[in-house]
Short mmCIF file of C-alpha atoms and ligand atoms in Angstrom, two decimals:
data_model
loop_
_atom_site.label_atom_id
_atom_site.label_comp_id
_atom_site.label_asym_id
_atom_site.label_seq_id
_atom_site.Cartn_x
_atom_site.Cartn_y
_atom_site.Cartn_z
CA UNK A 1 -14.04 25.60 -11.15
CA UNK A 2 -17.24 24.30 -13.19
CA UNK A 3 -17.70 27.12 -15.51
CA UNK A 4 -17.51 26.45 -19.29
CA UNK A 5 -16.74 23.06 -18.34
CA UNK A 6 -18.03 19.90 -19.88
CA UNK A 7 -20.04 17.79 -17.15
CA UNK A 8 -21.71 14.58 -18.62
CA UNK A 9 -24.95 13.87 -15.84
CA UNK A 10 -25.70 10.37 -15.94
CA UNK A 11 -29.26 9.86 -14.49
CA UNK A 12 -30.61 6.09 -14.04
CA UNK A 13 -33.80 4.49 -13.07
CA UNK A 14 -33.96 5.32 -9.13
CA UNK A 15 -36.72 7.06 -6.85
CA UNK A 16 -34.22 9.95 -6.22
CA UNK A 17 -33.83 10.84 -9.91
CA UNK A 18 -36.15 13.92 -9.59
CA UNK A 19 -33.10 15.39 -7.17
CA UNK A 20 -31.01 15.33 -10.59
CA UNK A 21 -32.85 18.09 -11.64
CA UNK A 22 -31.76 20.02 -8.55
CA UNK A 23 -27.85 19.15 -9.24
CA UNK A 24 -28.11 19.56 -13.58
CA UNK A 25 -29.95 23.54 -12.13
CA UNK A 26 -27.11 24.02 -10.21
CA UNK A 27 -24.05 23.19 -12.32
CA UNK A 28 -25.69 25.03 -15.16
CA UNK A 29 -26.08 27.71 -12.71
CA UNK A 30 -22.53 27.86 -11.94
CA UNK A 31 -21.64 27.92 -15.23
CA UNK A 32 -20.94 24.44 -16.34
CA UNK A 33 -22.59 22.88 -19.72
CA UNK A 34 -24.36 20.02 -18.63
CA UNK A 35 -25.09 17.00 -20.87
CA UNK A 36 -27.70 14.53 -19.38
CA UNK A 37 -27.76 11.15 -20.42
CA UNK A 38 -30.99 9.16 -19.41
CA UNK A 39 -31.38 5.62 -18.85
CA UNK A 40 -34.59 4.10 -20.22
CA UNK A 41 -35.80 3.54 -16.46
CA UNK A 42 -34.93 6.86 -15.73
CA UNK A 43 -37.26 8.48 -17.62
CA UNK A 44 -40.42 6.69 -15.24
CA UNK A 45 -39.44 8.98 -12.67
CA UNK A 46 -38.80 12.36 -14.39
CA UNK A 47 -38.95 13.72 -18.16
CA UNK A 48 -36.07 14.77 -20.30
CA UNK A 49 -38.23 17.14 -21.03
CA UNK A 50 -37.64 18.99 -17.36
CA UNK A 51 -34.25 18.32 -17.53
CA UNK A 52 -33.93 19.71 -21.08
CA UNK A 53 -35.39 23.33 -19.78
CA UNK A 54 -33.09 23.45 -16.85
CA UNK A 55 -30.20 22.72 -18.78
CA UNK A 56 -31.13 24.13 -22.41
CA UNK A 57 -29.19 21.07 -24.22
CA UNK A 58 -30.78 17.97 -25.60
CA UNK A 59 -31.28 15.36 -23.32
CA UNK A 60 -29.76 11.98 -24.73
CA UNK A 61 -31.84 8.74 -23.90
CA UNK A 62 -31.41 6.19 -26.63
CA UNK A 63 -28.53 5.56 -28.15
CA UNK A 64 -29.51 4.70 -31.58
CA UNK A 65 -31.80 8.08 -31.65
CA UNK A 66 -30.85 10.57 -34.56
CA UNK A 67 -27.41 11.98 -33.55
CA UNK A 68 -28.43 15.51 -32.55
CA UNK A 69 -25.28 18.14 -32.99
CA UNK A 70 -22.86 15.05 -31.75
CA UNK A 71 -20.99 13.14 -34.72
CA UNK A 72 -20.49 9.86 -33.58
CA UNK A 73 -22.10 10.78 -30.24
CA UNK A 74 -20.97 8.77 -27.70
CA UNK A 75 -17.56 8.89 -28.55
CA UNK A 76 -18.42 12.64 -28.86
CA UNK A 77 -19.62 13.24 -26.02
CA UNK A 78 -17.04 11.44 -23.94
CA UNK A 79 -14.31 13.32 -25.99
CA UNK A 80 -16.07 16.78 -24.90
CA UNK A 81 -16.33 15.34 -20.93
CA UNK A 82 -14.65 17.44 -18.39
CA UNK A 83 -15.68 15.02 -15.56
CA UNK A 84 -19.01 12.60 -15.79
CA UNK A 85 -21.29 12.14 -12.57
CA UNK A 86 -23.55 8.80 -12.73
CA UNK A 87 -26.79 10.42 -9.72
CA UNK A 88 -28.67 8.34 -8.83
CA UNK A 89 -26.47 5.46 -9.65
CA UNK A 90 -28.84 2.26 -9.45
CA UNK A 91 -27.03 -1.04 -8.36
CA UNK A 92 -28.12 -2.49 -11.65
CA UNK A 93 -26.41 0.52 -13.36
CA UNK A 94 -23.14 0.05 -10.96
CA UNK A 95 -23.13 -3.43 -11.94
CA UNK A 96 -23.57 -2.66 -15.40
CA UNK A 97 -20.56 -0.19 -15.38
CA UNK A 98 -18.29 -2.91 -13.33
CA UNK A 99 -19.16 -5.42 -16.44
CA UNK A 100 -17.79 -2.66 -19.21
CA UNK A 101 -21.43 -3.13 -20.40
CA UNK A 102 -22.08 -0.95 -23.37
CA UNK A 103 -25.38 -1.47 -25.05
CA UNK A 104 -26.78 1.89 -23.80
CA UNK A 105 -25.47 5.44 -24.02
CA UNK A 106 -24.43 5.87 -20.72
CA UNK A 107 -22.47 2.65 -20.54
CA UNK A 108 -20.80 3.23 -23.68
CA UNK A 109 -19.78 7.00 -23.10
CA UNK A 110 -18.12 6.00 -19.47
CA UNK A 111 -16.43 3.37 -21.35
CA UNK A 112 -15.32 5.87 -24.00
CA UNK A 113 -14.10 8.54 -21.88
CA UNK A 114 -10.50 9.53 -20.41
CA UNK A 115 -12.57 12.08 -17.56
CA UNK A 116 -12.83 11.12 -14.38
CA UNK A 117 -16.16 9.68 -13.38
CA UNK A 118 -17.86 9.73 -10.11
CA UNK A 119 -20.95 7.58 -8.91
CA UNK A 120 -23.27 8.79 -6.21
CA UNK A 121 -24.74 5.17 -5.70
CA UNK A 122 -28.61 5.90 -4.38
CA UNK A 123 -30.28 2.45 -3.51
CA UNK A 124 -31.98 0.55 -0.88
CA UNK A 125 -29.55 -0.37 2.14
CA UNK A 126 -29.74 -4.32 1.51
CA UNK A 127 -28.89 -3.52 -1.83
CA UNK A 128 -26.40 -1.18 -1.34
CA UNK A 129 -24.54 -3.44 1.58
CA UNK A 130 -25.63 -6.58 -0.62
CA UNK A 131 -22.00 -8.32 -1.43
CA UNK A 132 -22.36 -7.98 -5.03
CA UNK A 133 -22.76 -4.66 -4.92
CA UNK A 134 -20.02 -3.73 -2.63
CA UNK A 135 -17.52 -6.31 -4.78
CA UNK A 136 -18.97 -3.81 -7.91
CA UNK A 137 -18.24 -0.91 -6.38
CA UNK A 138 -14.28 -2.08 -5.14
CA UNK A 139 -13.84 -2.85 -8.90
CA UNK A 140 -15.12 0.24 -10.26
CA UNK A 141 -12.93 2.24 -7.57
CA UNK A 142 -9.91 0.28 -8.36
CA UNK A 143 -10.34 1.38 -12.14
CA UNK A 144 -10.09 5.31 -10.81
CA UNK A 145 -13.71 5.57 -10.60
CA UNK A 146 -14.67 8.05 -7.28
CA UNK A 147 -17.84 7.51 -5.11
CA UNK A 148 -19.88 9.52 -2.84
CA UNK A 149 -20.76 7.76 -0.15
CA UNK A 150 -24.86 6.97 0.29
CA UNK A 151 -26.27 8.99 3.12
CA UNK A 152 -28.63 7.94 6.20
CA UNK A 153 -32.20 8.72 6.22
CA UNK A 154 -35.53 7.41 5.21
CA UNK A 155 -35.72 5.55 2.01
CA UNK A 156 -38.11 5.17 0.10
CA UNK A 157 -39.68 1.79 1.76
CA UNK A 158 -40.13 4.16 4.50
CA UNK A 159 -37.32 2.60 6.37
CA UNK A 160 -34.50 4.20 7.86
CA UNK A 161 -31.21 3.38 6.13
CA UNK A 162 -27.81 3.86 4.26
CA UNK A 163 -29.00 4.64 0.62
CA UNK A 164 -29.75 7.86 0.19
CA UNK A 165 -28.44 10.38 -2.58
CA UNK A 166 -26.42 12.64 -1.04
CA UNK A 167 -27.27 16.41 -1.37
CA UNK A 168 -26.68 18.47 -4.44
CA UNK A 169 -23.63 20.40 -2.28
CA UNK A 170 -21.43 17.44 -1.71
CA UNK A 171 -22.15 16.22 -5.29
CA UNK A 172 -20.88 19.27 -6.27
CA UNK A 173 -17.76 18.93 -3.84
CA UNK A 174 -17.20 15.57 -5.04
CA UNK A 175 -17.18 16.82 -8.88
CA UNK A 176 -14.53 20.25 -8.13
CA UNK A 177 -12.85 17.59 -6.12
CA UNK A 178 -12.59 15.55 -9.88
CA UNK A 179 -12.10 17.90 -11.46
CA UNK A 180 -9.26 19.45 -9.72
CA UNK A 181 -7.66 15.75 -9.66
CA UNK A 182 -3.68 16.60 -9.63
CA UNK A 183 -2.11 15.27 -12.40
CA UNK A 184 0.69 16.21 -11.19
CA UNK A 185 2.89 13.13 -11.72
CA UNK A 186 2.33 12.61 -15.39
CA UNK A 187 5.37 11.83 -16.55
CA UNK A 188 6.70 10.37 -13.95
CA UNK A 189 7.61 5.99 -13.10
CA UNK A 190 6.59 5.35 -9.85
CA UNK A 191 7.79 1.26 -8.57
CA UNK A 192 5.49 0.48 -5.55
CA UNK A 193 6.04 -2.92 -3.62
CA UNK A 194 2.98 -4.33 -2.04
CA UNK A 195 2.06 -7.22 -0.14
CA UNK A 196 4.09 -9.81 2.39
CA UNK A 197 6.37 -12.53 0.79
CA UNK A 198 6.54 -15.56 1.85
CA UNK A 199 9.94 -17.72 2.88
CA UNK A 200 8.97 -21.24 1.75
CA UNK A 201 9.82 -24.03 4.38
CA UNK A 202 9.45 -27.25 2.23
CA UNK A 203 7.01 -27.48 -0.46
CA UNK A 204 4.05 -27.01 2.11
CA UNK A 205 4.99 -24.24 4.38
CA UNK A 206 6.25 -20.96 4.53
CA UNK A 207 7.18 -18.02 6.91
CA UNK A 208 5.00 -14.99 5.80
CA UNK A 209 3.44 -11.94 7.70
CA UNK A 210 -0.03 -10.24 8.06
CA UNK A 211 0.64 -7.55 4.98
CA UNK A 212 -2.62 -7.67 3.04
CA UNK A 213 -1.03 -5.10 -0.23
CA UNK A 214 -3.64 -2.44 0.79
CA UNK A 215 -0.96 0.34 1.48
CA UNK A 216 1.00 -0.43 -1.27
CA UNK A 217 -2.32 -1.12 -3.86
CA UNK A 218 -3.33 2.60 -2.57
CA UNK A 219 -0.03 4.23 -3.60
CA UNK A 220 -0.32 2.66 -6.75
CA UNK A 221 -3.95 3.74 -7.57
CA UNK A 222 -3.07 6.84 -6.12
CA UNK A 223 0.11 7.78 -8.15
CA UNK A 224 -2.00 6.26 -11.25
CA UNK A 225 -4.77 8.50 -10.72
CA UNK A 226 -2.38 11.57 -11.04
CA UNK A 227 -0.85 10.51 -14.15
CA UNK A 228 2.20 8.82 -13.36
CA UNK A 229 3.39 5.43 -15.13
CA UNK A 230 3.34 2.63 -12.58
CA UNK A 231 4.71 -0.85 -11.58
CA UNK A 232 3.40 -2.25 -8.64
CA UNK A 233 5.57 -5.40 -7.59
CA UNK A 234 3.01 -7.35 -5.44
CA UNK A 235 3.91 -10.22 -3.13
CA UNK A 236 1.07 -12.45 -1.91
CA UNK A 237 -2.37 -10.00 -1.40
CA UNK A 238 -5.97 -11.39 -2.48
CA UNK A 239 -7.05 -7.66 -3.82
CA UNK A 240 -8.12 -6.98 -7.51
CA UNK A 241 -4.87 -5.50 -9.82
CA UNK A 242 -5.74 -2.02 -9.95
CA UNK A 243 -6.08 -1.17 -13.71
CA UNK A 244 -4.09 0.86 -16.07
CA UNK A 245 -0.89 -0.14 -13.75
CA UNK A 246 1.67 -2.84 -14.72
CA UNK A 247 1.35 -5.61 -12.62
CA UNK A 248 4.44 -7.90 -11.43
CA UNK A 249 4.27 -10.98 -9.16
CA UNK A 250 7.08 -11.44 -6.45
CA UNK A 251 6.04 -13.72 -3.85
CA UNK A 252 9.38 -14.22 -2.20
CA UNK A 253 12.31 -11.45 -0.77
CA UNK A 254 14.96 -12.73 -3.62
CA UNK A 255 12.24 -12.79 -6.24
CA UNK A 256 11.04 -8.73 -5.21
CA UNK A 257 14.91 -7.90 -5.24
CA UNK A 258 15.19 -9.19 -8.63
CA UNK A 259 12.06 -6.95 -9.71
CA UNK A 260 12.74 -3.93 -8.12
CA UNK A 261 16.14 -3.84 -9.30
CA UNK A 262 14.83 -4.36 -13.15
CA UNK A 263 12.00 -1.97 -12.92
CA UNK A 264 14.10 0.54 -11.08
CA UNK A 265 16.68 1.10 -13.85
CA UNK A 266 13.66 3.45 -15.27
CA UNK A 267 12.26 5.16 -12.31
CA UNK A 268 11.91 8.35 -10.93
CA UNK A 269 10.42 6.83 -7.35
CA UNK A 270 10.61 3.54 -5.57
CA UNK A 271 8.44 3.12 -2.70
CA UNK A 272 8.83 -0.29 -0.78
CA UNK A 273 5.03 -0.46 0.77
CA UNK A 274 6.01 -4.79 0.98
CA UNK A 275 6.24 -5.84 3.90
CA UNK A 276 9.46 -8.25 3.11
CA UNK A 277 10.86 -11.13 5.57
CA UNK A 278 13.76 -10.56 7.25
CA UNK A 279 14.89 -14.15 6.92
CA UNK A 280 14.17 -17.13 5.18
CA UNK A 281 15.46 -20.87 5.05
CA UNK A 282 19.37 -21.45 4.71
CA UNK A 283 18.08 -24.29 2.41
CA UNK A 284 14.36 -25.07 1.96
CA UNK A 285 13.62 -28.36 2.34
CA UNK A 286 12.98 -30.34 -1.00
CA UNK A 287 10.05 -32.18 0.54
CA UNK A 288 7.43 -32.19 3.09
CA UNK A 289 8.77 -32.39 6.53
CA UNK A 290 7.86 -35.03 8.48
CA UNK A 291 6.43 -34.49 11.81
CA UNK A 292 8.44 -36.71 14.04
CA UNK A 293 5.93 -37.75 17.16
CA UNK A 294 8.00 -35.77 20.51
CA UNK A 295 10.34 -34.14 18.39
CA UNK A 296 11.22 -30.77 18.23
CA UNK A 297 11.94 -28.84 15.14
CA UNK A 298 14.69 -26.34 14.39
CA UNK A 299 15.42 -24.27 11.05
CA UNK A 300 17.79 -22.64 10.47
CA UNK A 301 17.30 -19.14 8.95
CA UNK A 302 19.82 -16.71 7.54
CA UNK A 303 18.98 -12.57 6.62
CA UNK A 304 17.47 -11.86 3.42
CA UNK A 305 18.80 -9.45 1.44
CA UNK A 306 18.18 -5.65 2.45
CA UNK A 307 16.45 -4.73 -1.03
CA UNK A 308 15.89 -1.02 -0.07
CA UNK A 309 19.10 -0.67 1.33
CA UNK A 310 20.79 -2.31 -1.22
CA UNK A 311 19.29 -0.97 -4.28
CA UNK A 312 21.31 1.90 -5.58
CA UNK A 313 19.74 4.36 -8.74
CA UNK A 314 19.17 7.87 -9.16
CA UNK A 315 15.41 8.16 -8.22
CA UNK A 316 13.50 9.35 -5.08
CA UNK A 317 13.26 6.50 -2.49
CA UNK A 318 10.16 6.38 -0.09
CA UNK A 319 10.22 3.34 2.83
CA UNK A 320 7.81 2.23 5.42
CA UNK A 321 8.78 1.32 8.98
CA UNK A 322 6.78 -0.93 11.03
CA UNK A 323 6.92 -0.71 14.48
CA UNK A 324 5.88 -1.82 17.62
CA UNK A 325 7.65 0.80 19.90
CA UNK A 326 9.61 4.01 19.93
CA UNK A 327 8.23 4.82 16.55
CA UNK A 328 10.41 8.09 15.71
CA UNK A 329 13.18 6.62 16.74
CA UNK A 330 13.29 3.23 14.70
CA UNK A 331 12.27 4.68 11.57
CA UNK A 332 14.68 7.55 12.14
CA UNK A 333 17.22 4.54 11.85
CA UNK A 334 16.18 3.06 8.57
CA UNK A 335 15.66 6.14 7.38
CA UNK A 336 19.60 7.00 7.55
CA UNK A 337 20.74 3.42 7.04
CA UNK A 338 18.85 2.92 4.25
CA UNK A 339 19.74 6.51 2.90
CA UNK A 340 16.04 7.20 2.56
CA UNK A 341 14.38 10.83 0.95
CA UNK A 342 11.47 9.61 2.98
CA UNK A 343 10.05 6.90 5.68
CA UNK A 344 6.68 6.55 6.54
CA UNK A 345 6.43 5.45 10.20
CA UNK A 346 3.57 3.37 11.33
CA UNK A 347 2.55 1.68 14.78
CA UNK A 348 1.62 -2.25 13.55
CA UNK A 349 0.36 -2.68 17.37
CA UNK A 350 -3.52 -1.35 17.02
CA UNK A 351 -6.21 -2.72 14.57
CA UNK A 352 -7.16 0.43 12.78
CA UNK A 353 -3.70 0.73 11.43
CA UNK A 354 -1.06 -1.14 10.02
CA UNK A 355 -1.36 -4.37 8.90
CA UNK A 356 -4.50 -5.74 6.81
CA UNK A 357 -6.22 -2.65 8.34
CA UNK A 358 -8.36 0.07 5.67
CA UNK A 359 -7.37 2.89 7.67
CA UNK A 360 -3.38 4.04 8.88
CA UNK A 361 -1.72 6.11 10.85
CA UNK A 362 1.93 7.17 10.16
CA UNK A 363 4.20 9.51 11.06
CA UNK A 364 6.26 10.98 7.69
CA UNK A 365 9.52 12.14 8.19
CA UNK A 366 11.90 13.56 5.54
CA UNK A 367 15.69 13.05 5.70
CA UNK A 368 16.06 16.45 7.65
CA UNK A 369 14.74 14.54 10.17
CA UNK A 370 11.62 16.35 9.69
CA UNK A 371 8.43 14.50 11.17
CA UNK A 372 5.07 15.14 10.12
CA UNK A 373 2.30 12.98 12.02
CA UNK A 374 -0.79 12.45 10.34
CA UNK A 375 -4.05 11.41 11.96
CA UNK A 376 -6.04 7.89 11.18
CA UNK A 377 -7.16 8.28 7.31
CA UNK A 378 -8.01 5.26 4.58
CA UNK A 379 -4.76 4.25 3.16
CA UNK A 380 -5.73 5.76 -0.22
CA UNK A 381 -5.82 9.53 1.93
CA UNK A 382 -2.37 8.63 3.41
CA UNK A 383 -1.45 7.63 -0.30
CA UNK A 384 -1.85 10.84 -1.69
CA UNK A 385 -0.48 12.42 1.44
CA UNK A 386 2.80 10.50 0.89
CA UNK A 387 2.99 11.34 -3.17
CA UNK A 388 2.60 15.54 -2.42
CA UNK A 389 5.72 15.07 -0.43
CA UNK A 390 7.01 12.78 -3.20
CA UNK A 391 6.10 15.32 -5.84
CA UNK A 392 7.88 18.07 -3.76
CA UNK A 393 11.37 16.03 -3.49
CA UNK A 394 10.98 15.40 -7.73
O1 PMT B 1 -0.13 -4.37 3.42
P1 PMT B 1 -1.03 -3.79 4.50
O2 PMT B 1 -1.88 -4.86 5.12
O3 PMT B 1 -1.81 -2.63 4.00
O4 PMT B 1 -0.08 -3.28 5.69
C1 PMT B 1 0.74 -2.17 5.39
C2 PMT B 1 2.13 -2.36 6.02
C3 PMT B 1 1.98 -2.35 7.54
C4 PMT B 1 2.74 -3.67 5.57
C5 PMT B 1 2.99 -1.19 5.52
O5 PMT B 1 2.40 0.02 5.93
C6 PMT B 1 4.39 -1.29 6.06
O6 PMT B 1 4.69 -0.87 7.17
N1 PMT B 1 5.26 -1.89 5.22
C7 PMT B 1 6.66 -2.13 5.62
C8 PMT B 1 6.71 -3.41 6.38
C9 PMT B 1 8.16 -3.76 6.68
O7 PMT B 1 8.73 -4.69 6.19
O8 PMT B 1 8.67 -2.81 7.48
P2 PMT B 1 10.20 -3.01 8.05
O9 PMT B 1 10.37 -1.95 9.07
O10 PMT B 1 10.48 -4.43 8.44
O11 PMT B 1 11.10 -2.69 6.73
C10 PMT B 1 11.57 -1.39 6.51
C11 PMT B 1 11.59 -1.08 5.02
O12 PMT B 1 12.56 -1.90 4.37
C12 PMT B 1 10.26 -1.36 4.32
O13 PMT B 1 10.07 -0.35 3.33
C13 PMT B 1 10.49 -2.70 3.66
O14 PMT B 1 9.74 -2.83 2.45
C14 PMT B 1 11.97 -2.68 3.37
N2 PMT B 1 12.62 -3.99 3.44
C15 PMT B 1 12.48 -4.77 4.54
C16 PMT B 1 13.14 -5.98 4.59
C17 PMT B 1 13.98 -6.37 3.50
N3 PMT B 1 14.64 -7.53 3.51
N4 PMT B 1 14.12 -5.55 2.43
C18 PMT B 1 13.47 -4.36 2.40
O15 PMT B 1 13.60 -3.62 1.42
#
C-alpha cells in the first residue's frame, strides 16, 4: 500500500519528535518516499540531518531556503503528496493549520494539497483537552482532515495523561487507512437533510425536537470525503458547515420540502437524516401570545407535508426511522410507505444513540426487507456504513 508512494512527514516542535525518526525509517522501509518537512521548533529536538540519512531525501525546514530539486516547492511538493502525516502535531501547529496559516512550509503545503492529511496531535493533556484545542481539532476534521487519537501514558512532565504520540504501527494504520480512502462516489450528488425544524407558534415560539444535525453533518462529510458532490439541507444545528459541501438553510418542514425538491432534480441520492415535525400551526399566530392568568391554551395543529414520501425522482432514497419501540417493525413501515431503497432504524430511547448523541446504533434494512444491525459506532462510522450500501444500490 505505501510503496512508491509520495508521503509528506510533517514534524513540529514537540518532545516526541525523535519518534518521527522511527515512523520516516519505517515508511521508507516499506517502500514509500518520504519527504520531511521541519518546523523551526522541530529541529531543537532532533536534526534534519538524522532524518535526512534515514530517508535519503532533503529535509525541508525553511521555506524561503534555495529550492532543492522542487520548482516552486511547496506547491511541488503538495502536487507530488500521496497522503501527508503532521507527527508530532503541536497544539500551536493544530491551531496554526485550523487558521489556514501559511507563513511556513508546512502550513503552506497542507494548504496546497488535494491528499488527505492526517494529524497525530502529541501534547500535554491540559493542552490537548484545553477547549481551544479541541474546537481546532472539530474544524480541522470537518475540513476532511483525519486524527489519531493521543494515547495514555507518562508525558513528559512526568505525569500520567492523554497526550502521547501514538506508536509508529497505528500511524502507519492510520496512513494505509488514507490512503486507501474510497473515492468511490466521485461523481455522484448526494442531498443529505440534517438537523430538526422548527414549527413557529407566534413570533416567539416554536415546536422543534432534540435533532442536533450530527447524523446528517456525518453523511455529508462522509459522502464528501469519497468524492461525491454534496448538498446538505440543514434545519436548526449549532455545528460548523462542513467544507467543500454546499450548504442550504431550511429551518422549517415547508421550507426543507421546497429544498429538497430543487436540489433533488440533480441527484443520484437523497438521504433525509432531518429530523422533520410532523405538524405545525394551522395558522401561526402574527404576534406574541398572551398568557392569559388561569387560562388554558389550545393550538391547533394540522400534518406537515410527508417530504420523503412525497418527493418523487429517479435517484436512490435512504430514510431514518426514529423509534421508541418495535424498531423492525416501524421502520419496516416507512420503509414500504415511503417506497424507500433503504431505512436506517434507530432506538431514540437511550443516550448513546439517537438524538444529539456522538455515537448511534441502527439497524439498516434494504427494501428486501433485509436487516442488518450494526453495533454502537460514532455517527461518522455509521455514515460510511450507510454510503457502502448506498454505493452498492447506484
Ligand atoms: O441529528 P442528531 O442529533 O444526530 O439525531 C439523529 C436523528 C435521531 C435525528 C436521526 O438519526 C433520525 O432518526 N432522523 C429521522 C428523524 C425523524 O424524523 O424520523 P421519523 O421516523 O419521524 O421520520 C421518518 C423519515 O421521514 C425520516 O427520514 C424523516 O426525515 C422523514 N420525514 C419525516 C417527517 C416529514 N414530515 N417528512 C419527512 O420526510
Amino acid at each position: 500500500m505505501l510503496k512508491n508512494k509520495t508521503i509528506i512527514l510533517g514534524i513540529t516542535g514537540g518532545i516526541a519528535a525523535y519518534k518521527a525518526a522511527d515512523l520516516a525509517s519505517k515508511l521508507t522501509q516499506a517502500g514509500a518516499k518520504v519527504e520531511v518537512i521541519m518546523t523551526e521548533a522541530a529541529m531543537k529536538f532532533i536534526t534534519p540531518l538524522t532524518l535526512r540519512n534515514i530517508t535519503h531525501r532533503p529535509v525541508v525546514t525553511d521555506m524561503f531556503e534555495l529550492a532543492s530539486e522542487w520548482s516552486v516547492e511547496h506547491v511541488a511538493l503538495a502536487e507530488a503528496a500521496d497522503a501527508i502525516i503532521v507527527a508530532p502535531a503541536t497544539a500551536n501547529t493544530i491551531a496554526r493549520l485550523a487558521a489556514g496559516i501559511a507563513d511556513d512550509m508546512l502550513g503552506t503545503v497542507v494548504l496546497a494539497t488535494k491528499a488527505p492529511v492526517v494529524i497525530a496531535p502529541a501534547m500535554n493533556d491540559l493542552m490537548y483537552s484545553n477547549k481551544v484545542t479541541q474546537e481546532n481539532i472539530t474544524k480541522l476534521k470537518a475540513r476532511g482532515f483525519s486524527f489519531i487519537e493521543p494515547g495514555y501514558g507518562r508525558l513528559a512532565s512526568g505525569k500520567m495523561g492523554k497526550g502521547r504520540l501514538p506508536d509508529t504501527p497505528e500511524i502507519i494504520a492510520a496512513i494505509e487507512a488514507a490512503l486507501g480512502q474510497k473515492k468511490d462516489l466521485s461523481g455522484k450528488h448526494v442531498v443529505v437533510t440534517a438537523g430538526g425544524t422548527r414549527e413557529p407558534i407566534d413570533p416567539v415560539r416554536h415546536i422543534g425536537n432534540r435533532s442536533s444535525g450530527k447524523m446528517g453533518y456525518a453523511l455529508a462529510e462522509a459522502a464528501r470525503d469519497r468524492g461525491a458532490k454534496v448538498t446538505l439541507i440543514s434545519a436548526n444545528v449549532s455545528l460548523d458547515a462542513p467544507a467543500d459541501v454546499t450548504l442550504v438553510k431550511a429551518p422549517t418542514a415547508l421550507e426543507m420540502k421546497k429544498e429538497v425538491e430543487k436540489a433533488v432534480k440533480k441527484s443520484d441520492v437523497l438521504i433525509m437524516a432531518a429530523a422533520v415535525a410532523d405538524y405545525q400551526m394551522e395558522i401561526a399566530a402574527g404576534n406574541k401570545i398572551k398568557k392569559e392568568s388561569g387560562k388554558n391554551l389550545t393550538l391547533n395543529l394540522v400534518k406537515t407535508p410527508d417530504i420523503l414520501g412525497e418527493v418523487k425522482g429517479n435517484f436512490i432514497k435512504v430514510g431514518f426511522a426514529a423509534e421508541s419501540e418495535n424498531l423492525v417493525a416501524n421502520a419496516k413501515k416507512k420503509l414500504t410507505g415511503k417506497k424507500l431503497d433503504l431505512i436506517i432504524a434507530n432506538d431514540i430511547t437511550k443516550t448513546d444513540s439517537g438524538f444529539d448523541a456522538d455515537t448511534n446504533r441502527v439497524v439498516i434494512i434494504d427494501k428486501k426487507g433485509k436487516t442488518e444491525e450494526l453495533p454502537l459506532m460514532s455517527k461518522r462510522e455509521v455514515a460510511d456504513k450507510i454510503l457502502d450500501k448506498v454505493k452498492g444500490l447506484l
